[in-house]
mmCIF file of C-alpha atoms in Angstrom:
data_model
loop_
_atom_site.group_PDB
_atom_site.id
_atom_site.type_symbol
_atom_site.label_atom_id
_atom_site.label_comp_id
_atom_site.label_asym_id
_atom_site.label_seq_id
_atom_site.Cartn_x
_atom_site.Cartn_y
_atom_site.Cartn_z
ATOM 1 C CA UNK Y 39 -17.971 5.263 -2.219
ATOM 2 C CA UNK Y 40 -15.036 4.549 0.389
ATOM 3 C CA UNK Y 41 -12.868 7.468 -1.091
ATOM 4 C CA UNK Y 42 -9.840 8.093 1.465
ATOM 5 C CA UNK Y 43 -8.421 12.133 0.381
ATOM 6 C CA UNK Y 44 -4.800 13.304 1.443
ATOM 7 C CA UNK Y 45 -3.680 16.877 1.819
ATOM 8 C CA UNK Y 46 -1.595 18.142 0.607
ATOM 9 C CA UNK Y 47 -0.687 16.274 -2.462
ATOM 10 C CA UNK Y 48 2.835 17.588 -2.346
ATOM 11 C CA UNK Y 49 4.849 19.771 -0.388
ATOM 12 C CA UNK Y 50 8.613 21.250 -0.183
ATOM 13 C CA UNK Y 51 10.027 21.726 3.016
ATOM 14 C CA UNK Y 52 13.316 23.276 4.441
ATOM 15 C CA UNK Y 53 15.447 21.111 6.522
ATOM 16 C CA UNK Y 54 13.968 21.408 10.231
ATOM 17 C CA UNK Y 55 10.790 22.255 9.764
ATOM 18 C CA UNK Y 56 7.809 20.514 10.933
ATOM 19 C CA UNK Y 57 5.192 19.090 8.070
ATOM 20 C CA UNK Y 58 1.687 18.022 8.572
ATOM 21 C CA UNK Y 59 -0.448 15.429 6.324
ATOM 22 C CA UNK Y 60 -3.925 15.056 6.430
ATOM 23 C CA UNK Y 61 -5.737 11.965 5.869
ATOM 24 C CA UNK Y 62 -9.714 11.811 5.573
ATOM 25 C CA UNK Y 63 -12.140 9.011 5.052
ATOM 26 C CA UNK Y 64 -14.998 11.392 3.350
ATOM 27 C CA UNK Y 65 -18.143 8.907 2.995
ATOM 28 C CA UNK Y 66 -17.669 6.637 5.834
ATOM 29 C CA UNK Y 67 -16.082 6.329 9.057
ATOM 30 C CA UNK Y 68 -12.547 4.932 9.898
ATOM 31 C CA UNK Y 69 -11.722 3.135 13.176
ATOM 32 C CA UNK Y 70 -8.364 2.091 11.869
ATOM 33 C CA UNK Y 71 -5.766 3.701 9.681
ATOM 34 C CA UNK Y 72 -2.637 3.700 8.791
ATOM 35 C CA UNK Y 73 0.601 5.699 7.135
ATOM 36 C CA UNK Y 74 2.484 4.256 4.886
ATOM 37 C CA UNK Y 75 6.217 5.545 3.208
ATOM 38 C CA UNK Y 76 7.559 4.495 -0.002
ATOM 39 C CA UNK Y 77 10.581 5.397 -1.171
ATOM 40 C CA UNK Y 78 11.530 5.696 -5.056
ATOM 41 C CA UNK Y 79 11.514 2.600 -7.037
ATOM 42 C CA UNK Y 80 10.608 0.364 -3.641
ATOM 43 C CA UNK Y 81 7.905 -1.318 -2.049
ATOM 44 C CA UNK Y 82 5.359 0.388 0.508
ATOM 45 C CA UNK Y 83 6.420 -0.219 4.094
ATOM 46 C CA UNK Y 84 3.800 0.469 7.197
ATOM 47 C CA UNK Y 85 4.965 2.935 9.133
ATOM 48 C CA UNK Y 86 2.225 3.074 11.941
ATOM 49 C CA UNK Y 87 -1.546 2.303 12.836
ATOM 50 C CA UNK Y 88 -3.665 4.884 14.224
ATOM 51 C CA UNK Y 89 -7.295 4.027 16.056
ATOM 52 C CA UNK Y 90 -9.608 6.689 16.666
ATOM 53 C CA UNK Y 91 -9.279 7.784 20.273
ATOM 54 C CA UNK Y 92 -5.873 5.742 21.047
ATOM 55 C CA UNK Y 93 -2.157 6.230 20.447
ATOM 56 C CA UNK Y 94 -0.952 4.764 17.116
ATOM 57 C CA UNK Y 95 1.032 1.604 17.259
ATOM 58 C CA UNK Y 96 4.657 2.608 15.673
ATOM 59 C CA UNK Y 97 6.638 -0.319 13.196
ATOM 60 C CA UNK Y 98 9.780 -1.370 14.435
ATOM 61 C CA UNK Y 99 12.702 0.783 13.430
ATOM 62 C CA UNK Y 100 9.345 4.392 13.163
ATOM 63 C CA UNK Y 101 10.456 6.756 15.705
ATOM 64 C CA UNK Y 102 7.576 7.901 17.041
ATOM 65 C CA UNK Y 103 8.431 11.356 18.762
ATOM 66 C CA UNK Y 104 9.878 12.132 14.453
ATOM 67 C CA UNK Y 105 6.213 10.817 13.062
ATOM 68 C CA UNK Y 106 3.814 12.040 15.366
ATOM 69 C CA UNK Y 107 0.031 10.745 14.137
ATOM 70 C CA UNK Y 108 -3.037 11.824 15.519
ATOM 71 C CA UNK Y 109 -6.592 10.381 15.280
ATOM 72 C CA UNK Y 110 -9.019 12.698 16.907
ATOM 73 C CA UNK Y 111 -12.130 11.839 14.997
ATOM 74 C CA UNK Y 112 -13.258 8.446 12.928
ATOM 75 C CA UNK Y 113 -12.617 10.821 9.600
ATOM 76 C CA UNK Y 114 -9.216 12.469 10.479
ATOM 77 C CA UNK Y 115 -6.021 11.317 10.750
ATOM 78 C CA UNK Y 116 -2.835 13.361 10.317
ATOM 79 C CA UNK Y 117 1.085 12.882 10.200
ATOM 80 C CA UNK Y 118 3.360 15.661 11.466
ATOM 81 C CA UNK Y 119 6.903 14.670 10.365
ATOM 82 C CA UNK Y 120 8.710 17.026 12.758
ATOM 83 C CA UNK Y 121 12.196 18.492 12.119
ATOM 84 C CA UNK Y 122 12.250 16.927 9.208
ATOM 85 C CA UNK Y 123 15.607 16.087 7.071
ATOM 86 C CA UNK Y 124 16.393 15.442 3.362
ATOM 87 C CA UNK Y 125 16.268 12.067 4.656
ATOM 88 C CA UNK Y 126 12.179 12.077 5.407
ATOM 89 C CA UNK Y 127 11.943 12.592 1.555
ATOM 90 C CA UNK Y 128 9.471 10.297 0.311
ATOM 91 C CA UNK Y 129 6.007 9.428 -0.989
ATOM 92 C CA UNK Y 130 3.590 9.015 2.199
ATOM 93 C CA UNK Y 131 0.635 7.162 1.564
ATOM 94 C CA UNK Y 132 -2.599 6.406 4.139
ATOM 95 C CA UNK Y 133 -5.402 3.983 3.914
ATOM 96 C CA UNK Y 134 -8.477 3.876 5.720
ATOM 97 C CA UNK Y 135 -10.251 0.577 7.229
ATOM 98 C CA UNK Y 136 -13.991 1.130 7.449
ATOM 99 C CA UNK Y 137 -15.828 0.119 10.976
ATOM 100 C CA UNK Y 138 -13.762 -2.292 13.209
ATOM 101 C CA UNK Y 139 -14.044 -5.584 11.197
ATOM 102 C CA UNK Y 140 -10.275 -6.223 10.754
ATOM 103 C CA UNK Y 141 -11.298 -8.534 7.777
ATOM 104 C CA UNK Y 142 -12.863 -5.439 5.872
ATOM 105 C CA UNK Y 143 -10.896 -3.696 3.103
ATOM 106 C CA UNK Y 144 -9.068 -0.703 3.436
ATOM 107 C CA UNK Y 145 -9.103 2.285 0.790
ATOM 108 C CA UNK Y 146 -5.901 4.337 -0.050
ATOM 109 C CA UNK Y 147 -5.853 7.718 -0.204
ATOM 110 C CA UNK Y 148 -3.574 9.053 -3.527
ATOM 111 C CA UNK Y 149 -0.263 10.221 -1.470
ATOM 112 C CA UNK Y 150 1.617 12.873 -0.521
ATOM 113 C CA UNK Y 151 5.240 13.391 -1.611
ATOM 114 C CA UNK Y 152 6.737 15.233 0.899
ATOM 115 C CA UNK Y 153 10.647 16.724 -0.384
ATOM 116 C CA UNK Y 154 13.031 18.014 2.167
ATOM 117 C CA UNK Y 155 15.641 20.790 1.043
ATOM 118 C CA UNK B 19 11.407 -8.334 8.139
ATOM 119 C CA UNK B 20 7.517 -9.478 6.946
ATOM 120 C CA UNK B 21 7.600 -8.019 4.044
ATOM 121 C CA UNK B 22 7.081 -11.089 0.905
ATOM 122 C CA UNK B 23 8.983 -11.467 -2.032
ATOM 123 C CA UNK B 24 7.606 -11.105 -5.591
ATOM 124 C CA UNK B 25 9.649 -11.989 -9.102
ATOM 125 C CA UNK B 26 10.180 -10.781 -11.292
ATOM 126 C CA UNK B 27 11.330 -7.416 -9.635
ATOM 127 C CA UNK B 28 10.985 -6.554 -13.718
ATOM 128 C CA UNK B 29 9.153 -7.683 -16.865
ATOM 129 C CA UNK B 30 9.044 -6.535 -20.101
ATOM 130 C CA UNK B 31 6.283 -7.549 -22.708
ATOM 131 C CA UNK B 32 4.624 -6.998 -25.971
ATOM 132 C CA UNK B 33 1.095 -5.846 -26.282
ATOM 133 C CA UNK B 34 -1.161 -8.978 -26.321
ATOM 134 C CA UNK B 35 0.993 -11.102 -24.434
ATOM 135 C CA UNK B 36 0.406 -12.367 -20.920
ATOM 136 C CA UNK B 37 2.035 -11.721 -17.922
ATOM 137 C CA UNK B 38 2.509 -13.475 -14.867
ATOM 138 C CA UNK B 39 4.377 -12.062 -11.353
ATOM 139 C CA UNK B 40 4.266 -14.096 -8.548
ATOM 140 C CA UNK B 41 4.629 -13.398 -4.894
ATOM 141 C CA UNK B 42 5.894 -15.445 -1.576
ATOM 142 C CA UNK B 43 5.002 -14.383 1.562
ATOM 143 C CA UNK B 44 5.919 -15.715 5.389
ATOM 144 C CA UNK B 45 3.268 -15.888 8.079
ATOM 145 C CA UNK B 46 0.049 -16.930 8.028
ATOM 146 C CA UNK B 47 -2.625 -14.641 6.239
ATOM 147 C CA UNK B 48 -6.224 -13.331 6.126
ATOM 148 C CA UNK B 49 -6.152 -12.639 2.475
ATOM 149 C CA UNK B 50 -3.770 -11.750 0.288
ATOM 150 C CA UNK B 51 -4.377 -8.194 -2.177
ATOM 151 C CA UNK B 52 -2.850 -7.127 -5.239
ATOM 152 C CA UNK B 53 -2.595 -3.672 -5.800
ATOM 153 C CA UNK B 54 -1.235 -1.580 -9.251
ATOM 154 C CA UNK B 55 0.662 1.488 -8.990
ATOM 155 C CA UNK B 56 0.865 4.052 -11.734
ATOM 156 C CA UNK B 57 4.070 5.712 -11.134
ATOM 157 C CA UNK B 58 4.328 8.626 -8.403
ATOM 158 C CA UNK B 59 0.339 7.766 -8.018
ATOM 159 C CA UNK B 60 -1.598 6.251 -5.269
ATOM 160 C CA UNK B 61 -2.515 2.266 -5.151
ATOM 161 C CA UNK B 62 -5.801 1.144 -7.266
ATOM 162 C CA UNK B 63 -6.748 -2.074 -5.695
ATOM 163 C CA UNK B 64 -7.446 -4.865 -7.738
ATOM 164 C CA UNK B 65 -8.518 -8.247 -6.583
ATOM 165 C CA UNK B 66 -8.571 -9.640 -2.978
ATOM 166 C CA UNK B 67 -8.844 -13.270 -2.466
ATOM 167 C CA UNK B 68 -9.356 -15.097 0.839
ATOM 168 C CA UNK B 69 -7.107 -17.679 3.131
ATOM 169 C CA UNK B 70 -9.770 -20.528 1.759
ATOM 170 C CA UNK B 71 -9.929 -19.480 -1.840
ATOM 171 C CA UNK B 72 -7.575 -21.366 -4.477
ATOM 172 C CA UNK B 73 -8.729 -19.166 -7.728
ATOM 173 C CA UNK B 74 -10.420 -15.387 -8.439
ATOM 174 C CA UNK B 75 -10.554 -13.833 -11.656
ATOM 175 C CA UNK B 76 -11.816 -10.684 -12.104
ATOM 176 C CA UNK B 77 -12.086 -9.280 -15.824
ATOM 177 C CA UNK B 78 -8.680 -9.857 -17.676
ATOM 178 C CA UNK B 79 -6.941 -10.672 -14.189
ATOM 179 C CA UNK B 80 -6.300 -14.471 -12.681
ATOM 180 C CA UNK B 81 -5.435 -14.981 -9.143
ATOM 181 C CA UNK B 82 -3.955 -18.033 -7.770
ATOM 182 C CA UNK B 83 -3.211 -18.669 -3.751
ATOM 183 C CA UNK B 84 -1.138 -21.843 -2.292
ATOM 184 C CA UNK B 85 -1.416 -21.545 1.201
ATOM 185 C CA UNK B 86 0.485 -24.690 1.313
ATOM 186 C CA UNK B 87 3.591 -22.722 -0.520
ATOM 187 C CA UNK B 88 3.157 -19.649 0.967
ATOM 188 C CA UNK B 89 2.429 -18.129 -2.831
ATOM 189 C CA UNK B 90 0.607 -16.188 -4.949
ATOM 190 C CA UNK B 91 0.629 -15.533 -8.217
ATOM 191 C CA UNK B 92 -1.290 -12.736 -10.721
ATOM 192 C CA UNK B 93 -1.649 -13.013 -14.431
ATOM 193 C CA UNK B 94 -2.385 -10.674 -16.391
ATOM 194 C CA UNK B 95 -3.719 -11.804 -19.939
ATOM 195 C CA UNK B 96 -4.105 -10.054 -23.197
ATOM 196 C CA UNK B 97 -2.074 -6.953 -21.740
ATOM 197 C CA UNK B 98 -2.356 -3.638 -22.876
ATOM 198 C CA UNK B 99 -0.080 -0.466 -23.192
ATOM 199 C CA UNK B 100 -2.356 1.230 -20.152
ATOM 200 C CA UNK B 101 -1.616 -2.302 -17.995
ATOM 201 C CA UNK B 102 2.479 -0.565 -17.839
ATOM 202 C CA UNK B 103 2.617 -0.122 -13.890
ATOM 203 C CA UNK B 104 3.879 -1.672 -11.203
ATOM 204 C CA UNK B 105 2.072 -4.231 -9.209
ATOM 205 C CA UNK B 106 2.278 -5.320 -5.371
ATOM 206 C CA UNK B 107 1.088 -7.936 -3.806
ATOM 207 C CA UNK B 108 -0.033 -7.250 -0.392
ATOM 208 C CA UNK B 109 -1.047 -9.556 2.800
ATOM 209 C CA UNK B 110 -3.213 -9.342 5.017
ATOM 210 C CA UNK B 111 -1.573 -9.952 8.688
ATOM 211 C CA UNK B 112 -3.930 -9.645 11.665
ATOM 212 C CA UNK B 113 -5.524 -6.903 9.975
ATOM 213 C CA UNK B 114 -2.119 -5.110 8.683
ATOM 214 C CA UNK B 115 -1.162 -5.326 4.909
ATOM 215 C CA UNK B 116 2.556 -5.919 4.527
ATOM 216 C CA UNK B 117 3.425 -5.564 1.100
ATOM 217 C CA UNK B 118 5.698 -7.823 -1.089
ATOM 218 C CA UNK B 119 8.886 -5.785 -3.062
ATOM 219 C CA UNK B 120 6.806 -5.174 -5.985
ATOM 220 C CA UNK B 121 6.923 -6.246 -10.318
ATOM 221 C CA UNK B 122 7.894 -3.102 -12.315
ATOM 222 C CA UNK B 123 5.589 -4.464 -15.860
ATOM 223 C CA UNK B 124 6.102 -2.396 -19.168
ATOM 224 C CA UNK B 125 3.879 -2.969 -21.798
ATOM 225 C CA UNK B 126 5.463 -2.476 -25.149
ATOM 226 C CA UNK B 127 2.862 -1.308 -27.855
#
């Protein structure tokens, strides 16, 4: 159980050209998630937090008109890096928190590494 | 910035040693999570342990948490070839996990 699935896996982009990851929770339901980028050879840094139904709450320094999330249903969340540059390159990761219990665990899905040409 | 610190950013061991990485963080905490990374893979979690725990162990792994310090540390003992990864620390903030820099371990065979 708690399996958290991101699509696509990887993807090559041109420079200025819009890119959309899914994340899905596929045996249970997600209140809260959140994106996550890592760049090579450094730690994982929180980008944003989504809630079902709301507008995600953006990190310092995340512009949120270049990330735009979306979480339309309690299994669905996706990233749409828009006009994205080499710059964006980098491994994007999600987790998944199950119900609202900010104490419970969250699951993360396997990444997608996202390269801008 | 949140984010903790964890030494050594590298290690390097034989087969059938130990290893130990440690991990500072700022702010008060739920829990604190330690996490392995293959490289280019996703996170496989591997041992959470509450504000008011002192000690978890889980199979081969030993977790140790000093609230008092702000610390944490995660040993590793008997290590294996398949235990080369690198390994975050991660805390728990108000229901965000802020992650600490990271320990790049090889495992020499």
């Amino acid at each position: 159980g708690a399996v958290v699935s991101q699509h696509p896996s990887w993807v090559i982009c041109k420079s200025g050209t819009s890119v959309k990851i899914e994340c899905r929770s596929l045996d249970f339901q997600a209140t809260t998630m959140f994106w996550y980028r890592q760049f090579p050879k450094q730690s994982l840094m929180l980008m944003a937090t989504s809630n079902e139904g709301s507008k995600a709450t953006y990190e310092q320094g995340v512009e949120k008109d270049k990330f735009l999330i979306n979480h339309a249903s309690l299994t669905l969340s996706t990233l749409t890096v828009t006009s994205a540059h080499p710059e964006d390159s980098s491994f994007y990761i999600c987790s998944a928190r199950p119900g609202g219990n900010s104490y419970n665990e969250q699951f993360f899905g396997p990444g997608t590494r996202l390269t801008v040409l | 910035s949140q984010q903790g610190e964890e030494d050594p950013q590298a290690l390097s061991i034989q087969e059938g040693e130990n290893a130990t990485m440690n991990c500072s963080y700022k702010t008060s905490i739920n829990n604190l999570q330690w996490y392995r990374q293959n490289s280019g893979r996703g996170l496989v979690h591997l041992i959470l342990i509450r504000s008011n725990e002192r000690e978890k162990h889980s199979g081969r792994l030993r977790v140790t948490l000093d609230t008092s310090k702000k610390s944490s540390s995660l040993l590793i003992t008997a290590s294996r070839a398949a235990d080369t990864a690198s390994y975050f620390c991660a805390t728990d903030q108000g229901g965000k996990l802020i992650f600490g820099q990271g320990t790049e371990l090889s495992v020499k065979p």
